[in-house]
Amino acid sequence: MDAGHEVRLLDAERRHLQIKTIIKEVGRFSPDMVMTGHAGSTPAHPICVRMLKAIKQAFPGVKTVYGGVYPTFHAEEILQQEEGVDVIVRGEGEAVALDLVQTIESGKPLRDVLGIAFRAEGGPILTPSRPPIQNLDAFPIGWELIQNWDDYQCFGMGRAAVSQFSRGCPHACTFCGQQEFWREWRYRDPVKVADEIEWLHRTQGVRFISLADENPTTDKPVWRHFLEELAARDLSVHFFISIRTPDIVRDADILHLYKKAGIQYILLGVESVDQEVLKDIKKGSTTRQDLEACRLLKQHGIFSIVAHVVGLQEESWKTFHMAMKQLAYYNGDFVNVTHVTPHSWTEFARQTKDRPILQPDLGKWDYRHQILSQPKLSPWKVFLGAKWIEAFVHARPGKLWSILRTQDPFLRRQLTWCFFHTTAVYWAEIFLWKATGSPQKTATIPIPKRPSLKSHVRLGQRLKKLASNAPMLKSFF
Ligand code: B12
């Protein structure tokens, strides 16, 4: 928009739009380009490509652009299989998307654009990657595209937004591919981000912010500066953030500042209660730090959400029992049990490439379904084990009693709200698992050759001439 293009946002997911309605909306705006992506990148892939195919069929002249984590690492294969996709933006999209639009507008060849993949006569072409953006502040978030802020709410706290302070992560956990996606840790100006949050709160009534950062605490002085800026503004905004347990322990002396800044919900990537497994997955944390982080957060009245991943090791009733006991001992406020998901670009996927995949439907690669088979336990036992951990940790008598005993009215209200909300989700998941059936068939899905963000243009391939030469391109996210 700042570059002079007309842009509209169609949040098809939030509005639960059917493809035929999306087509109608596209027809109404009549864009030159439709761009799409999704936060749940892998599980959203099937529906994204179905939608793009329908758009392309209805409007063959519209250029379709697809971006996000999954298409970044599967660009070649997607272009070979999905005719609905014209261009894939690989890696972070802000600068590349702008470059792409300007290149098309000026009639220059697509191979001039760094960080994309597109179809040419000899097959897909991947241009060299674009270096990571160093000045993130140069690409402001398009808040003005949001039509109705009431559409976005979270944790019973009112209007909500997702924002980002930093990108990337210096750690190398084997099951996470995000470090490879963002490539290096960078951060925005703490003052500017705090100003933006103040603006969101005062002008749009936002009261809840989920920080999209992988590891915002990477540099303590920078992180402290951001917290100080937020605390000084004294906003009634609460934050949800993912933070590693070693950093919580490191920040024991400034946790009061976390609280003052509004950091109210912290997702702790505990992943496993077994020290050996933590070592295997290169987590770089210890069980002692996990326990201490939960204790410190409770002491400061900050909610901890403990993430536990099933399938990082060979599971058995014994490992489930140990996880259940240990997680109850950590005594975090909530536990989120997820299933390990072998994204092809991760070290974990390469390590487990010979293990059968139970779930070939990418739509279910959402951390809520078991993907990899377990030698000792059938899928229904793994499902039961995961649900058993959640039920025990949340509904044991001591836990319920501690909610009732919580003195602070805000904390008690939130704990009760989350208890009922997560109970509803819990039963819904059991119902859905029963209704859609557990994965039965096993198939070994070949892990594609390791994709890299540093691919090069294939020489000698002819480019299709681009017809579109519109003076002002309209794009449609
Ligand atoms: C906030 C968040 C959420 C929010 C989303 C709120 C919302 N609607 O915005 C909530 C909590 C709802 C959520 C849910 C889920 N999420 Co989520 N989520 C995140 C998180 C923490 C931040 C996303 C974000 O805003 N990033 C910041 C933006 C700037 O980055 P981005 O989205 O990747 O976009 C950039 C590029 O990818 C690219 N790009 C992306 N799309 C497009 C499109 C075009 C056209 C272009 C040009 C470029 C482009 O350009 C962008 C700017 O640089 C990420 C981790 C992370 N730090 O990214 C996980 C993450 C995206 N989530 C993930 C997953 C799996 C899920 C769930 C399936 C989990 C679950 N079971 O609930 C669900 C799916 C939701 C669904 N409905 O399907 C995974 C995706 C893994 C994968 N590779 O597939 C991630 C990466 C977490 C992880 N480490 O594994 N999520």
Tab-separated table of N, CA and C and ligand atoms in Angstrom, residues 13 35-44 65-70 72 89 91-94 97 162 164 167 176 178 181-182 210-214 343 345 365-368 477, ligand 1:
chain	number	residue	atom	x	y	z
A	13	GLU	N	-10.375	-17.424	6.557
A	13	GLU	CA	-10.502	-18.373	7.669
A	13	GLU	C	-11.368	-17.779	8.775
A	35	MET	N	-2.612	-13.055	-3.330
A	35	MET	CA	-1.512	-13.600	-2.527
A	35	MET	C	-2.107	-14.320	-1.331
A	36	THR	N	-1.589	-15.487	-1.027
A	36	THR	CA	-2.134	-16.181	0.134
A	36	THR	C	-1.056	-16.882	0.946
A	37	GLY	N	-1.379	-17.097	2.212
A	37	GLY	CA	-0.503	-17.809	3.141
A	37	GLY	C	-1.312	-18.097	4.374
A	38	HIS	N	-0.758	-18.854	5.308
A	38	HIS	CA	-1.521	-19.224	6.497
A	38	HIS	C	-0.574	-19.524	7.650
A	39	ALA	N	-0.989	-19.092	8.892
A	39	ALA	CA	-0.127	-19.333	10.054
A	39	ALA	C	0.079	-20.827	10.313
A	40	GLY	N	-0.942	-21.636	10.077
A	40	GLY	CA	-0.744	-23.088	10.281
A	40	GLY	C	-0.232	-23.690	8.984
A	41	SER	N	0.905	-23.230	8.546
A	41	SER	CA	1.385	-23.469	7.180
A	41	SER	C	1.196	-24.886	6.622
A	42	THR	N	1.730	-25.901	7.292
A	42	THR	CA	1.635	-27.255	6.735
A	42	THR	C	0.192	-27.763	6.713
A	43	PRO	N	-0.520	-27.750	7.857
A	43	PRO	CA	-1.887	-28.276	7.792
A	43	PRO	C	-2.816	-27.443	6.905
A	44	ALA	N	-2.447	-26.180	6.681
A	44	ALA	CA	-3.306	-25.337	5.838
A	44	ALA	C	-2.976	-25.510	4.358
A	65	VAL	N	0.035	-15.976	-5.948
A	65	VAL	CA	1.304	-15.994	-5.218
A	65	VAL	C	1.065	-16.649	-3.866
A	66	TYR	N	1.957	-17.545	-3.483
A	66	TYR	CA	1.756	-18.337	-2.272
A	66	TYR	C	3.020	-18.218	-1.421
A	67	GLY	N	2.846	-18.018	-0.098
A	67	GLY	CA	4.028	-17.890	0.760
A	67	GLY	C	3.834	-18.534	2.108
A	68	GLY	N	4.904	-18.591	2.871
A	68	GLY	CA	4.855	-19.179	4.212
A	68	GLY	C	5.896	-20.264	4.384
A	69	VAL	N	5.874	-20.893	5.548
A	69	VAL	CA	6.928	-21.847	5.896
A	69	VAL	C	6.891	-23.094	4.990
A	70	TYR	N	5.740	-23.730	4.900
A	70	TYR	CA	5.667	-24.973	4.121
A	70	TYR	C	6.009	-24.748	2.642
A	72	THR	N	7.788	-22.521	1.350
A	72	THR	CA	9.200	-22.153	1.228
A	72	THR	C	10.054	-23.402	1.016
A	89	VAL	N	6.733	-17.370	-2.810
A	89	VAL	CA	7.707	-16.491	-2.154
A	89	VAL	C	8.373	-17.320	-1.074
A	91	GLY	N	10.781	-17.820	2.143
A	91	GLY	CA	11.334	-17.077	3.271
A	91	GLY	C	10.455	-15.900	3.627
A	92	GLU	N	11.032	-14.950	4.369
A	92	GLU	CA	10.211	-13.819	4.814
A	92	GLU	C	9.748	-13.014	3.596
A	93	GLY	N	8.494	-12.553	3.701
A	93	GLY	CA	7.862	-12.103	2.466
A	93	GLY	C	7.820	-10.624	2.165
A	94	GLU	N	8.046	-9.768	3.159
A	94	GLU	CA	7.759	-8.347	2.954
A	94	GLU	C	8.500	-7.751	1.754
A	97	ALA	N	7.828	-9.709	-1.693
A	97	ALA	CA	6.513	-9.477	-2.311
A	97	ALA	C	6.498	-8.128	-3.041
A	162	VAL	N	-1.767	-10.171	16.782
A	162	VAL	CA	-0.471	-10.857	16.793
A	162	VAL	C	0.556	-9.851	16.299
A	164	GLN	N	5.029	-8.737	16.350
A	164	GLN	CA	6.340	-9.389	16.375
A	164	GLN	C	7.405	-8.388	16.800
A	167	ARG	N	12.677	-11.769	15.180
A	167	ARG	CA	12.541	-12.906	14.278
A	167	ARG	C	13.717	-13.835	14.444
A	176	CYS	N	12.486	-28.455	15.271
A	176	CYS	CA	11.957	-27.149	14.850
A	176	CYS	C	12.748	-26.624	13.665
A	178	GLN	N	12.284	-23.522	12.392
A	178	GLN	CA	12.121	-22.079	12.286
A	178	GLN	C	13.454	-21.332	12.186
A	181	PHE	N	14.300	-21.110	8.748
A	181	PHE	CA	13.401	-20.247	7.993
A	181	PHE	C	13.819	-18.776	8.090
A	182	TRP	N	14.019	-18.307	9.325
A	182	TRP	CA	14.354	-16.878	9.507
A	182	TRP	C	15.854	-16.622	9.355
A	210	SER	N	-0.467	-11.459	21.163
A	210	SER	CA	0.340	-12.669	21.087
A	210	SER	C	1.596	-12.284	20.315
A	211	LEU	N	2.732	-12.470	20.942
A	211	LEU	CA	3.972	-12.110	20.257
A	211	LEU	C	4.410	-13.298	19.384
A	212	ALA	N	4.625	-13.035	18.111
A	212	ALA	CA	4.921	-14.116	17.167
A	212	ALA	C	6.379	-14.584	17.241
A	213	ASP	N	7.138	-14.019	18.144
A	213	ASP	CA	8.580	-14.309	18.193
A	213	ASP	C	8.884	-15.758	18.559
A	214	GLU	N	9.953	-16.275	17.957
A	214	GLU	CA	10.447	-17.588	18.361
A	214	GLU	C	11.187	-17.480	19.688
A	343	HIS	N	8.519	-32.251	10.066
A	343	HIS	CA	8.612	-31.351	8.913
A	343	HIS	C	9.890	-31.685	8.143
A	345	TRP	N	12.101	-30.307	6.495
A	345	TRP	CA	13.321	-29.501	6.543
A	345	TRP	C	14.011	-29.550	7.906
A	365	TRP	N	-1.405	-32.463	9.896
A	365	TRP	CA	-0.061	-32.246	10.462
A	365	TRP	C	-0.092	-30.958	11.292
A	366	ASP	N	-0.919	-30.973	12.315
A	366	ASP	CA	-1.171	-29.756	13.074
A	366	ASP	C	-0.763	-29.869	14.536
A	367	TYR	N	0.062	-30.829	14.856
A	367	TYR	CA	0.569	-31.068	16.221
A	367	TYR	C	-0.505	-31.666	17.133
A	368	ARG	N	-1.743	-31.767	16.651
A	368	ARG	CA	-2.802	-32.361	17.470
A	368	ARG	C	-3.037	-33.810	17.070
A	477	PHE	N	-4.573	-10.143	-0.520
A	477	PHE	CA	-4.016	-11.137	0.398
A	477	PHE	C	-5.127	-12.027	0.910
B	1	B12	C1	0.783	-16.613	16.084
B	1	B12	C2	0.828	-18.042	15.614
B	1	B12	C3	-0.363	-18.716	15.595
B	1	B12	C4	-1.694	-18.065	15.904
B	1	B12	C5	-2.231	-17.523	14.564
B	1	B12	C6	-2.982	-16.262	14.703
B	1	B12	C7	-3.148	-15.666	13.324
B	1	B12	N1	-4.198	-16.012	12.665
B	1	B12	O1	-2.324	-14.922	12.877
B	1	B12	C8	-2.504	-19.273	16.403
B	1	B12	C9	-2.270	-19.475	17.881
B	1	B12	C10	-4.005	-19.224	16.130
B	1	B12	C11	-1.784	-20.387	15.656
B	1	B12	C12	-2.356	-21.567	15.371
B	1	B12	C13	-1.686	-22.576	14.720
B	1	B12	N2	-0.387	-22.641	14.412
B	1	B12	CO1	0.783	-21.181	14.619
B	1	B12	N3	2.066	-19.922	14.893
B	1	B12	C14	2.043	-18.683	15.248
B	1	B12	C15	3.448	-18.088	15.299
B	1	B12	C16	3.923	-18.095	16.750
B	1	B12	C17	3.553	-16.723	14.702
B	1	B12	C18	2.931	-16.591	13.312
B	1	B12	C19	3.255	-15.245	12.817
B	1	B12	O2	2.436	-14.342	12.839
B	1	B12	N4	4.515	-15.048	12.432
B	1	B12	C20	5.009	-13.790	12.029
B	1	B12	C21	4.892	-13.661	10.532
B	1	B12	C22	5.574	-12.366	10.116
B	1	B12	O3	5.560	-14.769	9.978
B	1	B12	P1	4.870	-15.779	8.967
B	1	B12	O4	3.461	-16.000	9.325
B	1	B12	O5	5.730	-16.976	8.811
B	1	B12	O6	4.894	-14.950	7.627
B	1	B12	C23	6.098	-14.557	7.001
B	1	B12	C24	6.603	-15.550	5.970
B	1	B12	O7	6.250	-16.883	6.244
B	1	B12	C25	6.047	-15.075	4.679
B	1	B12	N5	4.682	-15.392	4.324
B	1	B12	C26	3.746	-16.065	5.001
B	1	B12	N6	2.627	-16.143	4.300
B	1	B12	C27	2.843	-15.487	3.151
B	1	B12	C28	2.023	-15.266	2.055
B	1	B12	C29	2.523	-14.551	0.991
B	1	B12	C30	1.660	-14.316	-0.203
B	1	B12	C31	3.825	-14.038	1.009
B	1	B12	C32	4.345	-13.278	-0.135
B	1	B12	C33	4.649	-14.277	2.097
B	1	B12	C34	4.147	-14.991	3.162
B	1	B12	O8	6.115	-13.674	4.856
B	1	B12	C35	5.745	-13.338	6.198
B	1	B12	C36	6.492	-12.106	6.600
B	1	B12	O9	7.888	-12.299	6.532
B	1	B12	C37	4.258	-19.103	14.429
B	1	B12	C38	5.741	-19.169	14.724
B	1	B12	C39	6.408	-17.972	14.093
B	1	B12	N7	7.185	-17.274	14.862
B	1	B12	O10	6.224	-17.650	12.925
B	1	B12	C40	3.485	-20.377	14.646
B	1	B12	C41	3.393	-21.398	13.517
B	1	B12	C42	3.228	-20.664	12.223
B	1	B12	N8	2.179	-22.143	13.807
B	1	B12	C43	2.277	-23.353	13.470
B	1	B12	C44	1.221	-24.292	13.599
B	1	B12	C45	1.519	-25.723	13.216
B	1	B12	C46	-0.041	-23.905	14.056
B	1	B12	C47	-1.240	-24.819	14.322
B	1	B12	C48	-1.496	-25.911	13.309
B	1	B12	C49	-1.048	-25.374	15.719
B	1	B12	C50	-2.325	-25.908	16.322
B	1	B12	N9	-2.542	-27.165	16.251
B	1	B12	O11	-3.093	-25.182	16.860
B	1	B12	C51	-2.399	-23.812	14.345
B	1	B12	C52	-3.030	-23.651	12.958
B	1	B12	C53	-4.137	-22.691	12.965
B	1	B12	C54	-5.100	-23.057	11.913
B	1	B12	N10	-6.237	-22.435	11.978
B	1	B12	O12	-4.878	-23.852	11.064
B	1	B12	C55	3.654	-23.698	12.974
B	1	B12	C56	3.695	-23.975	11.483
B	1	B12	C57	4.645	-25.118	11.235
B	1	B12	C58	4.690	-25.474	9.809
B	1	B12	N11	5.843	-25.371	9.266
B	1	B12	O13	3.770	-25.841	9.188
B	1	B12	C59	4.504	-22.512	13.454
B	1	B12	C60	5.673	-22.151	12.546
B	1	B12	C61	5.015	-22.827	14.870
B	1	B12	C62	6.157	-23.801	14.867
B	1	B12	N12	7.328	-23.399	15.319
B	1	B12	O14	6.042	-24.921	14.501
B	1	B12	N13	-0.542	-20.034	15.332
